[in-house]
XYZ file of C-alpha atoms in Angstrom:
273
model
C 0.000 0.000 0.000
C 1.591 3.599 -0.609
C 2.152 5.995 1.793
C -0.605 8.099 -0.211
C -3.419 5.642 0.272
C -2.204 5.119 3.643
C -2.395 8.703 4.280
C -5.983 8.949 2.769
C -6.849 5.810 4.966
C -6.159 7.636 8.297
C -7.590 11.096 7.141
C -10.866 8.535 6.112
C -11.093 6.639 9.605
C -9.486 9.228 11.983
C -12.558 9.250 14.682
C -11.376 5.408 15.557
C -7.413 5.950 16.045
C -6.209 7.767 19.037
C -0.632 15.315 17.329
C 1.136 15.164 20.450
C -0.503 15.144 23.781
C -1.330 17.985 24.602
C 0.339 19.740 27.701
C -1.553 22.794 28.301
C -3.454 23.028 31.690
C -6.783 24.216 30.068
C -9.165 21.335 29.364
C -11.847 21.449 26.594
C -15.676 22.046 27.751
C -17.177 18.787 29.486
C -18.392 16.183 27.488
C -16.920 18.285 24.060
C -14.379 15.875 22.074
C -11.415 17.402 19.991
C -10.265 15.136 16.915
C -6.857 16.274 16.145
C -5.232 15.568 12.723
C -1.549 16.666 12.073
C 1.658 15.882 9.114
C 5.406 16.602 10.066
C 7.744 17.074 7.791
C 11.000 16.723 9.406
C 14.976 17.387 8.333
C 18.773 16.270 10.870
C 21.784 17.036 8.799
C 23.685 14.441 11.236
C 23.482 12.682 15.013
C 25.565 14.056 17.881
C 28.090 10.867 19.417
C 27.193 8.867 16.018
C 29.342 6.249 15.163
C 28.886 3.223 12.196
C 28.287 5.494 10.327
C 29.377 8.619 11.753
C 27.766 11.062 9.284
C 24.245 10.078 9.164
C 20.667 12.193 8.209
C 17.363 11.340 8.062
C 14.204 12.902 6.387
C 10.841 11.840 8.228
C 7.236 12.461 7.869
C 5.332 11.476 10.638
C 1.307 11.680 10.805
C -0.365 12.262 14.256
C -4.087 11.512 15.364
C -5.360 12.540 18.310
C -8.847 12.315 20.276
C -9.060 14.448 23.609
C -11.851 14.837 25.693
C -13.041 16.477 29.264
C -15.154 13.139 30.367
C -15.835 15.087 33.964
C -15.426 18.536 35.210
C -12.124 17.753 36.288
C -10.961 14.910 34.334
C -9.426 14.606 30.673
C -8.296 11.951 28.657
C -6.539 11.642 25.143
C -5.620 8.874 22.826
C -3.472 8.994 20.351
C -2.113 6.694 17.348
C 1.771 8.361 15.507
C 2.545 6.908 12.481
C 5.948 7.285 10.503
C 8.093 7.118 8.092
C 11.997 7.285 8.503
C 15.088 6.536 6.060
C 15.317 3.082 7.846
C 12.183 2.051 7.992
C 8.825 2.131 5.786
C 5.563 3.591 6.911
C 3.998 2.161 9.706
C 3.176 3.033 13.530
C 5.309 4.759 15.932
C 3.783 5.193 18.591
C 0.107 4.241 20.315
C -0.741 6.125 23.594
C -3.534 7.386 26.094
C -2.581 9.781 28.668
C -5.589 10.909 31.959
C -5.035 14.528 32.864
C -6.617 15.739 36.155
C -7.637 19.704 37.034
C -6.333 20.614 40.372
C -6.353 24.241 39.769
C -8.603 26.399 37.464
C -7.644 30.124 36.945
C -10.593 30.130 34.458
C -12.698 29.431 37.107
C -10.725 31.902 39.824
C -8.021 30.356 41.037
C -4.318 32.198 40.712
C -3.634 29.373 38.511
C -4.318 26.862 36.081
C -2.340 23.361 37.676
C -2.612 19.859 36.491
C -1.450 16.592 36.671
C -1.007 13.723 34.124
C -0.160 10.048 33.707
C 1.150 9.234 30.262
C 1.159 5.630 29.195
C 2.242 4.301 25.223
C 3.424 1.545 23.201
C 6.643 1.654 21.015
C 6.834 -1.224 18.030
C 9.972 -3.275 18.147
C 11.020 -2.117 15.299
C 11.558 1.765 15.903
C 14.246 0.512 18.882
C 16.457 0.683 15.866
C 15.825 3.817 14.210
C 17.962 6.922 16.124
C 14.908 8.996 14.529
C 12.452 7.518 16.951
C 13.154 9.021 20.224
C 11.888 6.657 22.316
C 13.419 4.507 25.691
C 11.510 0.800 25.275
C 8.616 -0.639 23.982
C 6.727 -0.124 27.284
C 6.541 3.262 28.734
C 5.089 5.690 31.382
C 5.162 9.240 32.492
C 4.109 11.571 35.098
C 3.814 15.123 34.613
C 2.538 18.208 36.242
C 2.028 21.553 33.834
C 0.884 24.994 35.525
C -0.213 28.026 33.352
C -2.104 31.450 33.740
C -4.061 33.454 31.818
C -4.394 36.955 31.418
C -7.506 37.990 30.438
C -9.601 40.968 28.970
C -13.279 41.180 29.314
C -14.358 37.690 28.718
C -11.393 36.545 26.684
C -7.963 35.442 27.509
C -5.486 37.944 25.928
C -1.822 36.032 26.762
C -2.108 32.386 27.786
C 1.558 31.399 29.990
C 2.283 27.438 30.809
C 5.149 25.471 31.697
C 5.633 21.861 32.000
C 7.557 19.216 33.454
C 7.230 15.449 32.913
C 9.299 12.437 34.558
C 9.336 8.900 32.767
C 10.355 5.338 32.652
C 10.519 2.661 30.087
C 10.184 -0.976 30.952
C 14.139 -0.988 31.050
C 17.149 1.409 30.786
C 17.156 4.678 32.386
C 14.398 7.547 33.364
C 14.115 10.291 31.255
C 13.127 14.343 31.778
C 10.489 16.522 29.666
C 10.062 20.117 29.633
C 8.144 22.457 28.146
C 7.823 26.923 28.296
C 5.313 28.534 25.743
C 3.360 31.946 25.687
C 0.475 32.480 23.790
C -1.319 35.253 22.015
C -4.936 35.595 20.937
C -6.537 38.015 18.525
C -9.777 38.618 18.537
C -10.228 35.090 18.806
C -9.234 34.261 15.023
C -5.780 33.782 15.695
C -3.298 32.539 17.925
C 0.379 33.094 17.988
C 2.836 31.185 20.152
C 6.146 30.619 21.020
C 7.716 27.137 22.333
C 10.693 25.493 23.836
C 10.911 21.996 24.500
C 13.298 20.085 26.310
C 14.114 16.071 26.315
C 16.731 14.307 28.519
C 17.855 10.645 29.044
C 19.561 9.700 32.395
C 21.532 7.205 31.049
C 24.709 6.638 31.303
C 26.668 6.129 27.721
C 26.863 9.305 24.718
C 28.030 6.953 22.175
C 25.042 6.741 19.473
C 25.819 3.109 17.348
C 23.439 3.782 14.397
C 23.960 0.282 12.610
C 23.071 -2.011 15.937
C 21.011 0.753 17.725
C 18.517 -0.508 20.160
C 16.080 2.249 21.693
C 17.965 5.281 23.684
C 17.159 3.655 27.355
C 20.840 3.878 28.412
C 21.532 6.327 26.400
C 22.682 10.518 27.926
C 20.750 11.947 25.473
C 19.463 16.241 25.302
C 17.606 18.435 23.361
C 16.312 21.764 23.654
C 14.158 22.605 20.652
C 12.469 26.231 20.264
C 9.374 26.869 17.836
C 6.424 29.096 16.749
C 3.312 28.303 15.732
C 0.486 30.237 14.185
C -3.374 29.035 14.583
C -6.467 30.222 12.706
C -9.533 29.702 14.321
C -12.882 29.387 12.581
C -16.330 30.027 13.573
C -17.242 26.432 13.625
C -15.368 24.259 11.954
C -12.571 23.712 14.477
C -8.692 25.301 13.659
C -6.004 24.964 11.487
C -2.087 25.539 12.866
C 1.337 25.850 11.202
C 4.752 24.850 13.031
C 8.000 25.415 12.723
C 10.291 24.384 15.527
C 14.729 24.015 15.445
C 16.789 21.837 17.523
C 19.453 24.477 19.135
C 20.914 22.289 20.896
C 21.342 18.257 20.933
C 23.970 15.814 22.367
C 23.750 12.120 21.921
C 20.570 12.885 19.570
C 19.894 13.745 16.188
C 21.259 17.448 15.793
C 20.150 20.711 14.518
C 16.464 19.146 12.865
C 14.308 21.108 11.693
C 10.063 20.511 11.876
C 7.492 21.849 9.638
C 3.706 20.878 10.829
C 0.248 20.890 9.945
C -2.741 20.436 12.269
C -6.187 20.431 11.914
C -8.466 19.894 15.070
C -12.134 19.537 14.637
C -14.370 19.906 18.112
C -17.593 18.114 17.985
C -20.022 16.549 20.608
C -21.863 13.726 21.204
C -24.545 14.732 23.502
């Protein structure tokens, strides 16, 4: 099957597969679903600590599919289904996931802020442990996380939107791993959003050296990243939103190096009730 049909395929039956979790600490209305549809295009020039081969790129393009929704006034749940394609391996999935989010703070609702927690829990294929593009620890993996944001508001709509975000995870073997995330938000008039991102990933493991031919997952591997980004959001009246990414990697070590990400996202809110 080509990657076009395959493409079409997901677009087709999107509703029954699970972008990236989301981190923010607003949740969508109660009982309100969010179907979330995104393509990544993405470039590394070379791997930091690479070795057999040394020199070695990639070009990806990885298709996200996401379904979020606020099942109680405090409670949120997504599941999500990543599917890639790398310069080692063909199309197929990366990753399969479903993460429960719980309100402990609203600032929405008066509170000083917006807090939350999270338990993240997802599947890996054997077969992207040996692909340095997929950035993952082990087939079997968890995370908890805690993200806290405020928003500044005017009249009844929220002008700047602040969050930050810290996760801690395990895989099934190897070494924990550290996730971070800083982004401010603008809204105009409530057509468009503008925001900036940084992103942060870091294995605890103890070896740098990044064996390319005979890699197996980066579990024991020291690896860091600190990627910054902007995105731009158009809102319409009904019909849900559309977003454009870019994001850079400024920094890397053990890990693919100085890659560059160009997304598109579609997310379509409907209900059920």
């Amino acid at each position: 099957m080509t990657f076009t049909r395959l493409f079409g395929f997901a677009l087709l039956f999107s509703p029954l597969f699970l972008t990236a979790f989301e981190n923010k600490p607003w949740f969508p209305p109660i009982a309100e679903l969010e179907l979330t549809l995104a393509y990544s295009y993405e470039h590394y020039p070379s791997v930091s600590h690479a070795f057999d081969p040394s020199h070695y790129s990639s070009k990806d393009h990885l298709i996200d599919l996401n379904l979020e929704v606020s099942f109680l006034p405090k409670w949120e749940a997504q599941i999500e289904l990543n599917l890639a394609k790398t310069r080692k391996l063909s199309f197929g999935t990366r990753r399969v996931g479903l993460e429960v989010r719980y309100l402990l703070l609203d600032d929405v609702a008066g509170d000083p802020v917006s807090l939350t927690t999270d338990l993240l829990l997802f599947y890996v294929p054997s077969r992207n442990m040996k692909d340095v593009s997929s950035p993952y620890h082990a087939q079997g993996n968890f995370e908890l996380g805690m993200a806290i944001g405020k928003e500044i508001d005017q009249e009844y709509d929220w002008v700047y939107r602040f969050f930050g975000f810290f996760g801690l995870g395990q895989a099934i073997r190897g070494y924990p791993w550290v996730r971070s995330e800083l982004s401010i938000q603008r809204n105009y008039n409530n057509r468009h959003h503008v925001r900036l991102f940084s992103e942060g990933y870091f294995g605890l493991g103890p070896h740098k050296k990044i064996d390319v031919n005979h890699f197996n997952g980066y579990a024991k591997i020291q690896h860091q990243s600190v990627d910054l980004g902007i995105n731009y959001t158009y809102l319409f009246d009904i019909w849900g939103s559309f977003t454009f990414q870019y994001a850079y990697r400024i920094y890397a070590l053990s890990f693919p190096r100085k890659l560059s990400s160009f997304s598109i996202e579609y997310k379509l809110p409907f209900s059920v009730l």
